[in-house]
Coordinates of C-alpha atoms in Angstrom, one line a residue:
Chain A
X1 CA 219.6 223.6 77.6
X2 CA 219.6 223.3 81.4
X3 CA 215.9 222.2 81.5
X4 CA 216.3 219.1 79.3
X5 CA 219.4 218.1 81.2
X6 CA 217.5 218.3 84.5
X7 CA 214.6 216.3 83.0
X8 CA 217.1 213.8 81.7
X9 CA 218.7 213.4 85.2
X10 CA 215.3 213.2 86.8
X11 CA 214.2 210.4 84.3
X12 CA 217.5 208.6 84.9
X13 CA 216.9 208.5 88.6
X14 CA 213.2 207.7 88.2
X15 CA 213.8 204.8 85.9
X16 CA 216.6 203.6 88.1
X17 CA 214.4 203.5 91.1
X18 CA 211.5 201.9 89.2
X19 CA 213.7 199.1 87.9
X20 CA 215.2 198.2 91.2
X21 CA 214.6 194.7 92.6
X22 CA 216.8 193.9 95.6
X23 CA 217.6 197.6 95.8
X24 CA 214.1 198.3 97.1
X25 CA 214.8 196.2 100.3
X26 CA 218.0 198.1 100.8
X27 CA 216.3 201.5 100.4
X28 CA 213.6 200.4 102.9
X29 CA 216.4 199.5 105.4
X30 CA 218.1 202.8 104.8
X31 CA 214.9 204.8 105.4
X32 CA 213.9 202.8 108.5
X33 CA 217.4 203.2 109.8
X34 CA 217.5 207.0 109.2
X35 CA 214.0 207.3 110.8
X36 CA 215.2 205.5 113.9
X37 CA 218.4 207.5 114.0
X38 CA 216.9 211.0 113.5
X39 CA 213.3 210.8 114.6
X40 CA 213.9 208.5 117.7
X41 CA 217.5 208.4 118.8
X42 CA 218.5 212.0 118.0
X43 CA 215.4 213.6 119.4
X44 CA 214.7 211.4 122.5
X45 CA 218.1 210.1 123.5
X46 CA 220.7 212.5 122.0
X47 CA 219.9 216.1 122.6
X48 CA 222.9 218.4 122.4
X49 CA 224.1 218.6 126.0
X50 CA 225.1 222.2 125.7
X51 CA 221.9 223.0 123.8
X52 CA 220.3 224.0 127.2
X53 CA 222.3 227.2 127.1
X54 CA 221.1 230.1 124.9
X55 CA 224.4 231.8 124.1
X56 CA 227.9 230.9 123.2
X57 CA 229.0 232.9 126.3
X58 CA 227.0 230.6 128.6
X59 CA 228.4 227.5 126.9
X60 CA 231.9 228.8 127.4
X61 CA 231.2 229.5 131.1
X62 CA 229.8 226.1 131.7
X63 CA 232.6 224.2 130.0
X64 CA 235.3 226.3 131.6
X65 CA 233.6 225.8 135.0
X66 CA 233.4 222.0 134.3
X67 CA 237.1 221.8 133.3
X68 CA 238.3 223.7 136.3
X69 CA 235.9 222.0 138.8
X70 CA 236.9 218.5 137.6
X71 CA 240.6 219.0 138.2
X72 CA 242.0 218.1 141.5
X73 CA 243.0 221.3 143.2
X74 CA 246.3 221.3 145.1
Chain B
X1 CA 240.6 210.4 138.3
X2 CA 237.8 212.9 138.7
X3 CA 236.2 213.6 142.1
X4 CA 232.9 215.0 140.6
X5 CA 232.4 212.3 138.0
X6 CA 231.4 208.7 138.7
X7 CA 234.0 206.4 137.3
X8 CA 231.3 204.1 136.0
X9 CA 230.0 207.0 133.9
X10 CA 233.5 207.2 132.3
X11 CA 233.5 203.5 131.6
X12 CA 230.0 203.4 130.2
X13 CA 230.7 206.4 128.0
X14 CA 233.8 204.7 126.7
X15 CA 232.0 201.5 126.2
X16 CA 229.2 203.2 124.3
X17 CA 231.6 205.0 122.0
X18 CA 233.7 201.8 121.5
X19 CA 230.6 199.8 120.6
X20 CA 229.3 202.2 118.0
X21 CA 232.8 202.7 116.5
X22 CA 233.4 199.0 116.3
X23 CA 230.1 198.2 114.7
X24 CA 230.6 201.1 112.3
X25 CA 234.0 199.6 111.4
X26 CA 232.3 196.3 110.4
X27 CA 230.8 198.1 107.4
X28 CA 233.4 200.6 106.3
X29 CA 236.5 198.4 105.5
X30 CA 234.5 196.2 103.2
X31 CA 233.2 199.3 101.3
X32 CA 236.8 200.5 100.9
X33 CA 238.2 197.2 99.8
X34 CA 235.5 195.7 97.7
X35 CA 234.9 199.0 96.1
X36 CA 238.4 199.1 94.6
X37 CA 238.3 195.4 93.6
X38 CA 235.0 195.8 91.7
X39 CA 236.4 199.0 90.1
X40 CA 239.5 197.0 89.0
X41 CA 237.2 194.4 87.5
X42 CA 235.1 196.9 85.7
X43 CA 238.4 198.5 84.3
X44 CA 239.3 195.1 82.9
X45 CA 235.8 195.0 81.3
X46 CA 236.4 198.5 79.9
X47 CA 239.7 197.5 78.4
X48 CA 238.8 194.1 77.0
X49 CA 235.1 194.5 76.3
X50 CA 234.7 191.0 77.6
X51 CA 231.1 190.6 79.0
X52 CA 232.4 188.1 81.6
X53 CA 234.2 190.9 83.4
X54 CA 231.1 193.0 83.3
X55 CA 229.1 190.2 84.9
X56 CA 231.9 189.6 87.5
X57 CA 232.1 193.3 88.4
X58 CA 228.4 193.6 88.7
X59 CA 228.1 190.7 91.1
X60 CA 230.7 192.2 93.5
X61 CA 229.1 195.6 93.0
X62 CA 225.9 194.1 94.2
X63 CA 227.6 192.9 97.4
X64 CA 229.3 196.3 97.7
X65 CA 225.9 197.9 97.5
X66 CA 224.4 195.7 100.2
X67 CA 227.2 196.5 102.6
X68 CA 227.2 200.2 101.7
X69 CA 223.4 200.5 102.2
X70 CA 223.4 198.8 105.6
X71 CA 226.5 200.7 106.8
X72 CA 225.7 204.1 105.5
X73 CA 225.1 206.8 108.1
X74 CA 226.0 204.4 111.0
X75 CA 229.0 206.8 111.7
X76 CA 226.6 209.6 112.3
X77 CA 225.7 208.1 115.6
X78 CA 229.3 208.8 116.7
X79 CA 228.5 212.5 116.0
X80 CA 225.4 212.3 118.1
X81 CA 227.5 210.9 120.9
X82 CA 230.0 213.8 120.6
X83 CA 227.2 216.3 121.2
X84 CA 225.5 214.5 124.0
X85 CA 228.0 212.3 125.8
X86 CA 231.2 214.1 125.1
X87 CA 230.1 217.7 125.2
X88 CA 233.2 219.1 127.0
X89 CA 235.4 217.4 124.4
X90 CA 233.2 218.7 121.6
X91 CA 233.4 222.2 122.9
X92 CA 237.1 222.0 123.7
X93 CA 238.0 220.8 120.1
X94 CA 235.1 222.1 118.1
X95 CA 236.9 224.3 115.7
X96 CA 239.5 221.7 114.8
X97 CA 237.3 218.6 114.8
X98 CA 234.6 220.5 112.9
X99 CA 236.7 221.3 109.8
X100 CA 237.7 217.8 108.7
X101 CA 234.2 216.5 109.5
X102 CA 232.6 219.4 107.5
X103 CA 234.9 218.7 104.5
X104 CA 234.1 215.0 104.8
X105 CA 230.4 215.8 104.7
X106 CA 230.4 218.3 101.9
X107 CA 233.1 216.9 99.5
X108 CA 233.4 213.2 100.0
X109 CA 229.8 212.3 100.9
X110 CA 228.3 214.3 98.1
X111 CA 230.8 212.8 95.7
X112 CA 229.9 209.3 96.8
X113 CA 226.1 210.1 96.7
X114 CA 226.3 211.5 93.2
X115 CA 228.3 208.9 91.5
X116 CA 226.9 205.9 93.3
X117 CA 223.6 206.4 91.5
X118 CA 225.3 206.3 88.1
X119 CA 227.3 203.3 89.2
X120 CA 224.1 201.3 90.1
X121 CA 221.5 202.8 87.6
X122 CA 223.8 203.6 84.8
X123 CA 224.7 200.2 83.2
X124 CA 223.7 200.4 79.6
X125 CA 222.4 203.9 80.0
X126 CA 225.6 205.9 80.1
X127 CA 228.8 205.2 78.1
X128 CA 231.2 202.6 79.4
X129 CA 233.8 205.3 80.1
X130 CA 231.4 207.5 82.1
X131 CA 230.2 204.5 84.1
X132 CA 233.8 203.4 84.9
X133 CA 234.6 206.9 85.9
X134 CA 231.6 207.0 88.2
X135 CA 232.6 203.7 89.8
X136 CA 236.1 205.0 90.5
X137 CA 234.8 208.3 91.7
X138 CA 232.4 206.6 94.1
X139 CA 235.2 204.6 95.7
X140 CA 237.6 207.6 95.7
X141 CA 234.8 209.6 97.4
X142 CA 234.4 206.8 100.1
X143 CA 238.2 206.8 100.6
X144 CA 238.4 210.6 100.9
X145 CA 235.6 210.4 103.4
X146 CA 237.7 208.0 105.4
X147 CA 240.6 210.3 105.1
X148 CA 238.9 213.3 106.8
X149 CA 237.5 211.1 109.6
X150 CA 241.0 209.7 110.2
X151 CA 242.5 213.2 110.2
X152 CA 240.1 214.0 113.1
X153 CA 241.1 210.8 114.8
X154 CA 244.8 211.4 114.3
X155 CA 244.5 214.8 115.8
X156 CA 243.2 213.2 119.0
X157 CA 246.3 211.0 119.0
X158 CA 248.7 213.8 118.1
X159 CA 247.2 217.3 118.6
X160 CA 248.9 219.7 116.2
X161 CA 248.3 222.9 114.3
X162 CA 246.2 224.5 117.1
X163 CA 246.3 227.1 119.8
X164 CA 244.2 227.1 123.0
X165 CA 242.1 230.2 123.5
X166 CA 241.2 230.6 127.2
X167 CA 238.5 233.1 126.4
X168 CA 236.5 230.7 124.4
X169 CA 237.9 227.6 126.2
X170 CA 238.5 226.1 122.8
X171 CA 241.4 224.9 120.7
X172 CA 241.5 226.9 117.5
X173 CA 243.1 225.9 114.3
X174 CA 246.1 228.0 113.4
X175 CA 247.6 225.7 110.8
X176 CA 245.1 223.7 108.6
X177 CA 247.9 221.8 106.9
X178 CA 249.5 220.7 110.2
X179 CA 246.2 219.1 111.0
X180 CA 245.4 217.7 107.6
X181 CA 248.9 216.4 106.8
X182 CA 250.2 215.4 110.2
X183 CA 252.4 212.4 109.9
X184 CA 250.1 210.5 112.2
X185 CA 247.1 211.3 110.0
X186 CA 248.9 210.2 106.8
X187 CA 250.1 207.0 108.3
X188 CA 246.8 206.2 109.9
X189 CA 245.0 206.9 106.6
X190 CA 247.1 204.5 104.5
X191 CA 247.3 201.8 107.2
X192 CA 243.5 201.9 107.8
X193 CA 242.5 202.0 104.1
X194 CA 244.9 199.3 103.3
X195 CA 243.4 197.1 106.0
X196 CA 240.1 197.6 104.2
X197 CA 241.7 196.5 101.0
X198 CA 243.0 193.4 102.7
X199 CA 239.5 192.6 104.1
X200 CA 238.0 193.2 100.6
X201 CA 240.5 190.7 99.2
X202 CA 239.8 188.1 101.9
X203 CA 236.1 188.5 101.3
X204 CA 236.4 188.0 97.6
X205 CA 238.6 184.9 98.1
X206 CA 236.2 183.5 100.7
X207 CA 233.0 184.0 98.7
X208 CA 234.6 182.7 95.5
X209 CA 235.9 179.6 97.4
X210 CA 232.3 178.9 98.6
X211 CA 231.3 178.7 95.0
X212 CA 234.1 176.3 94.3
X213 CA 233.1 174.2 97.3
X214 CA 229.6 174.1 95.8
X215 CA 231.1 173.4 92.3
X216 CA 229.4 176.5 90.9
X217 CA 230.6 179.5 89.0
X218 CA 234.1 178.0 88.5
X219 CA 235.3 180.4 85.9
X220 CA 233.9 183.4 87.8
X221 CA 235.4 182.2 91.1
X222 CA 238.9 181.5 89.6
X223 CA 239.0 184.9 88.0
X224 CA 237.8 186.6 91.2
X225 CA 240.3 184.6 93.4
X226 CA 243.2 185.7 91.1
X227 CA 242.1 189.4 91.1
X228 CA 241.5 189.3 94.9
X229 CA 244.8 187.5 95.7
X230 CA 246.9 189.9 93.6
X231 CA 245.1 192.9 95.1
X232 CA 245.4 191.5 98.6
X233 CA 249.1 190.7 98.2
X234 CA 249.8 194.3 97.0
X235 CA 247.7 195.7 99.9
X236 CA 249.5 193.4 102.4
X237 CA 253.0 194.4 101.2
X238 CA 252.0 198.1 101.5
X239 CA 250.4 197.5 104.9
X240 CA 253.7 196.2 106.3
X241 CA 255.3 199.4 105.2
X242 CA 252.6 201.6 106.7
X243 CA 252.5 199.5 109.8
X244 CA 256.2 200.2 110.3
X245 CA 255.4 204.0 109.8
X246 CA 252.6 203.8 112.3
X247 CA 254.8 202.1 114.9
X248 CA 257.4 204.8 114.4
X249 CA 254.8 207.5 114.9
X250 CA 253.5 205.8 118.0
X251 CA 257.0 205.6 119.4
X252 CA 257.5 209.3 118.8
X253 CA 254.1 210.7 119.9
X254 CA 252.6 208.0 122.2
X255 CA 255.5 206.1 123.9
X256 CA 253.1 204.8 126.6
X257 CA 251.0 203.1 123.9
X258 CA 254.1 201.5 122.4
X259 CA 255.2 200.3 125.8
X260 CA 251.8 198.7 126.4
X261 CA 251.8 197.2 122.9
X262 CA 255.1 195.4 123.9
X263 CA 254.4 194.8 127.5
X264 CA 257.6 196.7 128.1
X265 CA 257.9 197.9 131.7
X266 CA 261.6 198.4 131.9
X267 CA 263.2 200.3 129.0
X268 CA 266.8 200.5 127.9
X269 CA 269.0 200.5 124.9
X270 CA 268.8 197.8 122.2
X271 CA 265.4 196.6 123.2
X272 CA 264.0 193.5 121.5
X273 CA 260.6 193.1 119.9
X274 CA 258.4 190.6 121.6
X275 CA 257.7 187.9 119.0
X276 CA 255.8 185.4 121.0
X277 CA 255.0 186.1 124.6
X278 CA 252.6 185.4 127.4
X279 CA 252.0 188.2 129.9
X280 CA 252.2 187.4 133.6
X281 CA 248.7 188.1 135.1
X282 CA 250.4 188.4 138.5
X283 CA 252.0 191.7 137.5
X284 CA 249.8 194.0 139.5
X285 CA 251.6 197.4 139.4
X286 CA 254.1 199.0 137.1
X287 CA 256.8 199.1 139.8
X288 CA 256.4 195.7 141.5
X289 CA 259.1 193.1 141.2
X290 CA 257.0 190.6 139.2
X291 CA 258.3 189.7 135.7
X292 CA 255.9 191.1 133.2
X293 CA 256.1 187.8 131.1
X294 CA 255.5 184.2 131.8
X295 CA 257.6 183.6 128.7
X296 CA 258.8 185.9 126.0
X297 CA 260.7 185.2 122.8
X298 CA 262.2 188.5 121.5
X299 CA 263.8 189.6 118.2
X300 CA 266.9 191.3 119.6
X301 CA 267.2 195.1 119.0
X302 CA 264.1 195.2 116.8
X303 CA 261.9 197.4 119.0
X304 CA 264.7 200.0 119.2
X305 CA 265.0 199.8 115.4
X306 CA 261.3 200.2 114.8
X307 CA 261.0 203.0 117.3
X308 CA 264.1 205.0 116.5
X309 CA 265.7 203.4 113.4
X310 CA 268.6 202.4 115.4
X311 CA 269.1 198.8 116.8
X312 CA 270.8 200.2 119.9
X313 CA 268.5 203.2 120.6
X314 CA 266.8 203.8 123.9
X315 CA 263.2 202.9 124.3
X316 CA 261.4 203.8 127.5
X317 CA 259.2 201.3 129.3
X318 CA 256.1 201.9 131.4
X319 CA 258.1 202.4 134.6
X320 CA 260.5 204.8 132.9
X321 CA 257.6 206.8 131.5
X322 CA 256.1 207.1 134.9
X323 CA 259.2 207.8 136.8
X324 CA 261.0 209.9 134.1
X325 CA 264.6 210.9 134.1
X326 CA 265.6 208.9 131.0
X327 CA 267.3 210.8 128.2
X328 CA 265.0 212.1 125.5
X329 CA 265.9 212.4 121.8
X330 CA 266.3 216.2 122.5
X331 CA 269.0 215.4 125.0
X332 CA 267.1 216.5 128.1
X333 CA 265.9 214.3 130.9
X334 CA 262.3 213.2 130.5
X335 CA 259.8 214.6 133.1
X336 CA 258.2 212.2 135.5
X337 CA 254.5 211.6 135.5
X338 CA 254.3 213.5 138.8
X339 CA 256.1 216.5 137.3
X340 CA 253.7 216.5 134.4
X341 CA 250.7 216.3 136.8
X342 CA 252.1 219.3 138.7
X343 CA 252.4 221.2 135.4
X344 CA 248.9 220.2 134.4
X345 CA 247.5 221.5 137.7
X346 CA 249.4 224.7 137.1
X347 CA 247.8 225.0 133.7
X348 CA 244.3 224.5 135.0
X349 CA 244.8 226.8 137.9
X350 CA 246.2 229.4 135.5
X351 CA 243.0 229.0 133.4
X352 CA 240.9 229.5 136.5
X353 CA 242.9 232.6 137.6
X354 CA 242.8 234.0 134.1
X355 CA 239.0 233.8 133.9
X356 CA 238.8 235.5 137.3
X357 CA 241.2 238.2 136.3
X358 CA 239.3 238.8 133.0
X359 CA 236.0 239.1 134.9
X360 CA 237.7 241.6 137.3
X361 CA 239.1 243.5 134.3
X362 CA 242.6 243.1 135.7
X363 CA 244.5 243.0 132.5
X364 CA 248.0 242.7 134.1
X365 CA 247.0 239.7 136.2
X366 CA 245.2 238.2 133.2
X367 CA 248.4 238.5 131.1
X368 CA 250.5 236.8 133.8
X369 CA 248.0 233.9 134.1
X370 CA 247.7 233.6 130.4
X371 CA 251.5 233.2 130.2
X372 CA 251.5 230.5 132.9
X373 CA 248.7 228.7 131.0
X374 CA 250.6 228.8 127.7
X375 CA 253.8 227.6 129.4
X376 CA 252.1 224.6 130.9
X377 CA 249.3 223.8 128.3
X378 CA 251.1 220.8 126.8
X379 CA 250.4 219.0 130.1
X380 CA 246.9 220.4 130.7
X381 CA 245.3 217.0 130.8
X382 CA 247.7 215.7 133.4
X383 CA 246.0 218.1 135.9
X384 CA 243.1 215.7 136.0
X385 CA 245.2 212.6 136.9
X386 CA 244.9 211.6 140.6
X387 CA 247.2 208.6 140.5
X388 CA 250.0 207.9 138.0
X389 CA 248.7 204.4 137.4
X390 CA 245.8 206.0 135.6
X391 CA 248.3 206.9 132.8
X392 CA 248.8 203.2 132.0
X393 CA 246.4 201.8 129.4
X394 CA 245.1 198.2 129.6
X395 CA 248.4 196.4 128.8
X396 CA 247.0 192.9 128.3
X397 CA 244.3 194.1 125.8
X398 CA 246.7 196.3 123.9
X399 CA 249.5 193.7 123.9
X400 CA 247.3 190.8 122.7
X401 CA 245.3 192.9 120.2
X402 CA 248.5 194.0 118.6
X403 CA 249.7 190.4 118.2
X404 CA 246.3 189.3 116.8
X405 CA 246.5 192.1 114.2
X406 CA 250.1 191.3 113.2
X407 CA 249.7 187.5 113.2
X408 CA 246.6 187.7 111.1
X409 CA 248.3 190.2 108.7
X410 CA 251.1 187.6 108.2
X411 CA 248.5 184.9 107.8
X412 CA 246.8 186.8 105.0
X413 CA 250.0 187.3 103.1
X414 CA 250.5 183.5 103.2
X415 CA 246.9 182.9 102.2
X416 CA 247.1 185.3 99.2
X417 CA 250.4 183.7 98.1
X418 CA 248.9 180.1 98.3
X419 CA 245.7 181.1 96.6
X420 CA 247.6 182.9 93.8
X421 CA 250.1 180.0 93.4
X422 CA 247.5 177.3 93.2
X423 CA 245.2 179.3 91.0
X424 CA 248.2 179.8 88.7
X425 CA 248.9 176.1 88.7
X426 CA 245.2 175.5 88.0
X427 CA 244.9 173.4 91.1
X428 CA 242.8 175.5 93.5
X429 CA 239.5 174.4 92.1
X430 CA 240.1 170.9 93.4
X431 CA 241.7 171.9 96.8
X432 CA 238.7 171.8 99.1
X433 CA 240.8 172.3 102.2
X434 CA 242.2 175.5 100.9
X435 CA 238.8 176.6 99.7
X436 CA 237.4 176.0 103.3
X437 CA 240.4 177.9 104.7
X438 CA 239.7 180.9 102.4
X439 CA 236.0 180.8 103.3
X440 CA 236.6 180.7 107.1
X441 CA 239.2 183.5 106.8
X442 CA 236.4 186.1 106.1
X443 CA 235.7 186.6 109.9
X444 CA 239.5 186.8 110.5
X445 CA 239.7 189.8 108.2
X446 CA 237.2 191.6 110.4
X447 CA 238.9 190.5 113.6
X448 CA 242.3 191.9 112.3
X449 CA 240.7 195.3 111.6
X450 CA 239.0 195.4 115.0
X451 CA 242.2 194.4 116.8
X452 CA 244.0 197.2 115.1
X453 CA 241.5 199.7 116.3
X454 CA 241.7 198.3 119.9
X455 CA 245.4 198.8 119.8
X456 CA 245.0 202.4 118.6
X457 CA 242.2 203.4 121.0
X458 CA 242.7 201.3 124.1
X459 CA 246.4 202.0 123.9
X460 CA 246.0 205.7 124.1
X461 CA 243.8 205.7 127.2
X462 CA 243.2 207.6 129.4
X463 CA 243.4 210.3 126.8
X464 CA 240.5 211.6 124.7
X465 CA 243.1 214.1 123.3
X466 CA 246.7 213.0 123.9
X467 CA 248.1 214.8 127.0
X468 CA 245.6 217.6 127.0
X469 CA 242.2 216.0 127.9
X470 CA 241.5 212.7 129.6
X471 CA 238.3 210.9 128.9
X472 CA 237.1 211.7 132.4
X473 CA 237.2 215.5 131.8
X474 CA 235.9 215.1 128.2
X475 CA 232.5 213.5 129.1
X476 CA 229.2 215.2 129.9
X477 CA 227.8 215.0 133.3
X478 CA 225.0 212.6 132.6
X479 CA 223.2 209.9 134.5
X480 CA 225.1 206.7 134.1
X481 CA 221.7 204.9 133.5
X482 CA 221.0 207.1 130.5
X483 CA 224.3 206.0 128.9
X484 CA 223.6 202.4 129.7
X485 CA 220.2 202.6 128.0
X486 CA 221.6 204.1 124.8
X487 CA 224.4 201.5 124.9
X488 CA 221.9 198.7 124.8
X489 CA 219.7 200.5 122.2
X490 CA 222.7 200.7 119.9
X491 CA 223.6 197.1 120.6
X492 CA 220.1 196.0 119.5
X493 CA 220.0 198.4 116.5
X494 CA 223.4 197.5 115.2
X495 CA 222.9 193.8 115.8
X496 CA 219.7 194.0 113.8
X497 CA 221.5 195.8 111.0
X498 CA 224.3 193.2 111.0
X499 CA 221.8 190.4 110.9
X500 CA 220.0 192.2 108.0
X501 CA 223.4 192.6 106.2
X502 CA 224.4 189.0 106.6
X503 CA 221.0 187.7 105.6
X504 CA 220.7 189.8 102.4
X505 CA 224.3 189.2 101.6
X506 CA 223.9 185.4 101.9
X507 CA 220.8 185.5 99.8
X508 CA 222.6 187.5 97.0
X509 CA 225.6 185.1 97.2
X510 CA 223.4 182.0 97.0
X511 CA 221.7 183.5 93.9
X512 CA 225.1 184.0 92.4
X513 CA 226.3 186.2 89.5
X514 CA 224.0 184.5 87.0
X515 CA 221.1 186.4 88.5
X516 CA 222.6 189.8 88.0
X517 CA 220.3 191.5 85.6
X518 CA 218.9 194.5 87.4
X519 CA 219.7 196.6 90.4

């Protein structure tokens, strides 16, 4: 019962993608965009700033230090 | 503001975030508006069985698809920026910001992704009813997606339902419903989504008018203009109501933003709403003697009414908000900015002392400092303010953006009424001037939406989170040059996407609805 349903859904998508005309261009744009975003921008330009710390405790220490240090002390 | 952070880094971080958010907002509102319009058209097809409406709905669905495909995932860049450029902010709010964004990702995004395939691939393959349900669920998914993003944004404007934990240095959610159903979030959601509906309507009117100008697709264009104008008029009527609600919320939660929106430096009772005004560029500081306006035509008592529902109510101006002492709605005298700064400094000092006491395992001292922190936490962000003038947003940008938004909103109402009237009288197909006006109104729809966001975001500066974290404390300590590089990278990437969208969209429009056979 489940298997034919999955096959039906698979065929639905397959046929849909096969019969695309202008949709192919859009998919190409989506894929290029996602590649640029995740394989270029995310990796080379947007590492997680707090990712340099190994533990949650170190992150807490760093942020609390920053928040205190940046304030103007009386 | 911050001694250890270069002010140009703050400005570039702001500019980078503004750039990505504004480009992202070019795609989102059309998805929200056009999505509902095409769903309404498909509903008419479902009810009548008239193939004309199927063809009409499919054409607008195609334009919806182009916009959706180009715009999809552009918002993720904002999340990249949170992790890289706004790491203090992300850590500080992580638990609260994370929940709405996670719900958005899991529920709404998957809802959209599942049903959009049926919407585009399912014509003639699934039943009419199932297809219609998929179309509606796609747009409901997109709208829910917007809701959770706006909940996160609303929390920054009005932080509610949280408690600050000094051990983790994070705000933790204590009341999910206070976050999800905050009055600011509800108003912001309806106002923002409705602005997308108005844009969708203007877009439909504009594209249909282009066909009329070219003497093509007359029946299709007239039906689309009628549907778009009715929908736009309903959305515009509702947006006036939600705009009023938004103004009320701003008055209650962000009075400085309201004062900037109105160029109001000197408050008082029975304050008028600035109808048409020109700000005086010679006004250099909040407390100089220069008149804030070169000229100003006011609607008497209206600002007091919008802010407090009372024509004679007190509304504070910028000077009053800085100097304090005016009566609050609670009956007490408002604190001055300097008093708030002093409390903010106490809160930050208390956090520092608390941390030291915890490290020294001095529980008694920790308890005392924790109490001092809790007592002053509402003013935490003021501890980073060096000069009270930093608390005043860019008045000119906020003031004029607000007027651009409102004037265009009124213009769209007039446009929808005219389009509907002349369509009803069967005259619009010969009115080339009105057709041109409708066509050239499309960019105005985008300008109105962007102006609205400028009011919301510029008007709340310097705050990343209202009163508890200014932008200068929220950003990561990065090289300014690295932020500049990513700013220009985004500028190029988004501009290319925009050119692609406009190019593909124009090609699809030129082909027209006759060409709609496949996806």
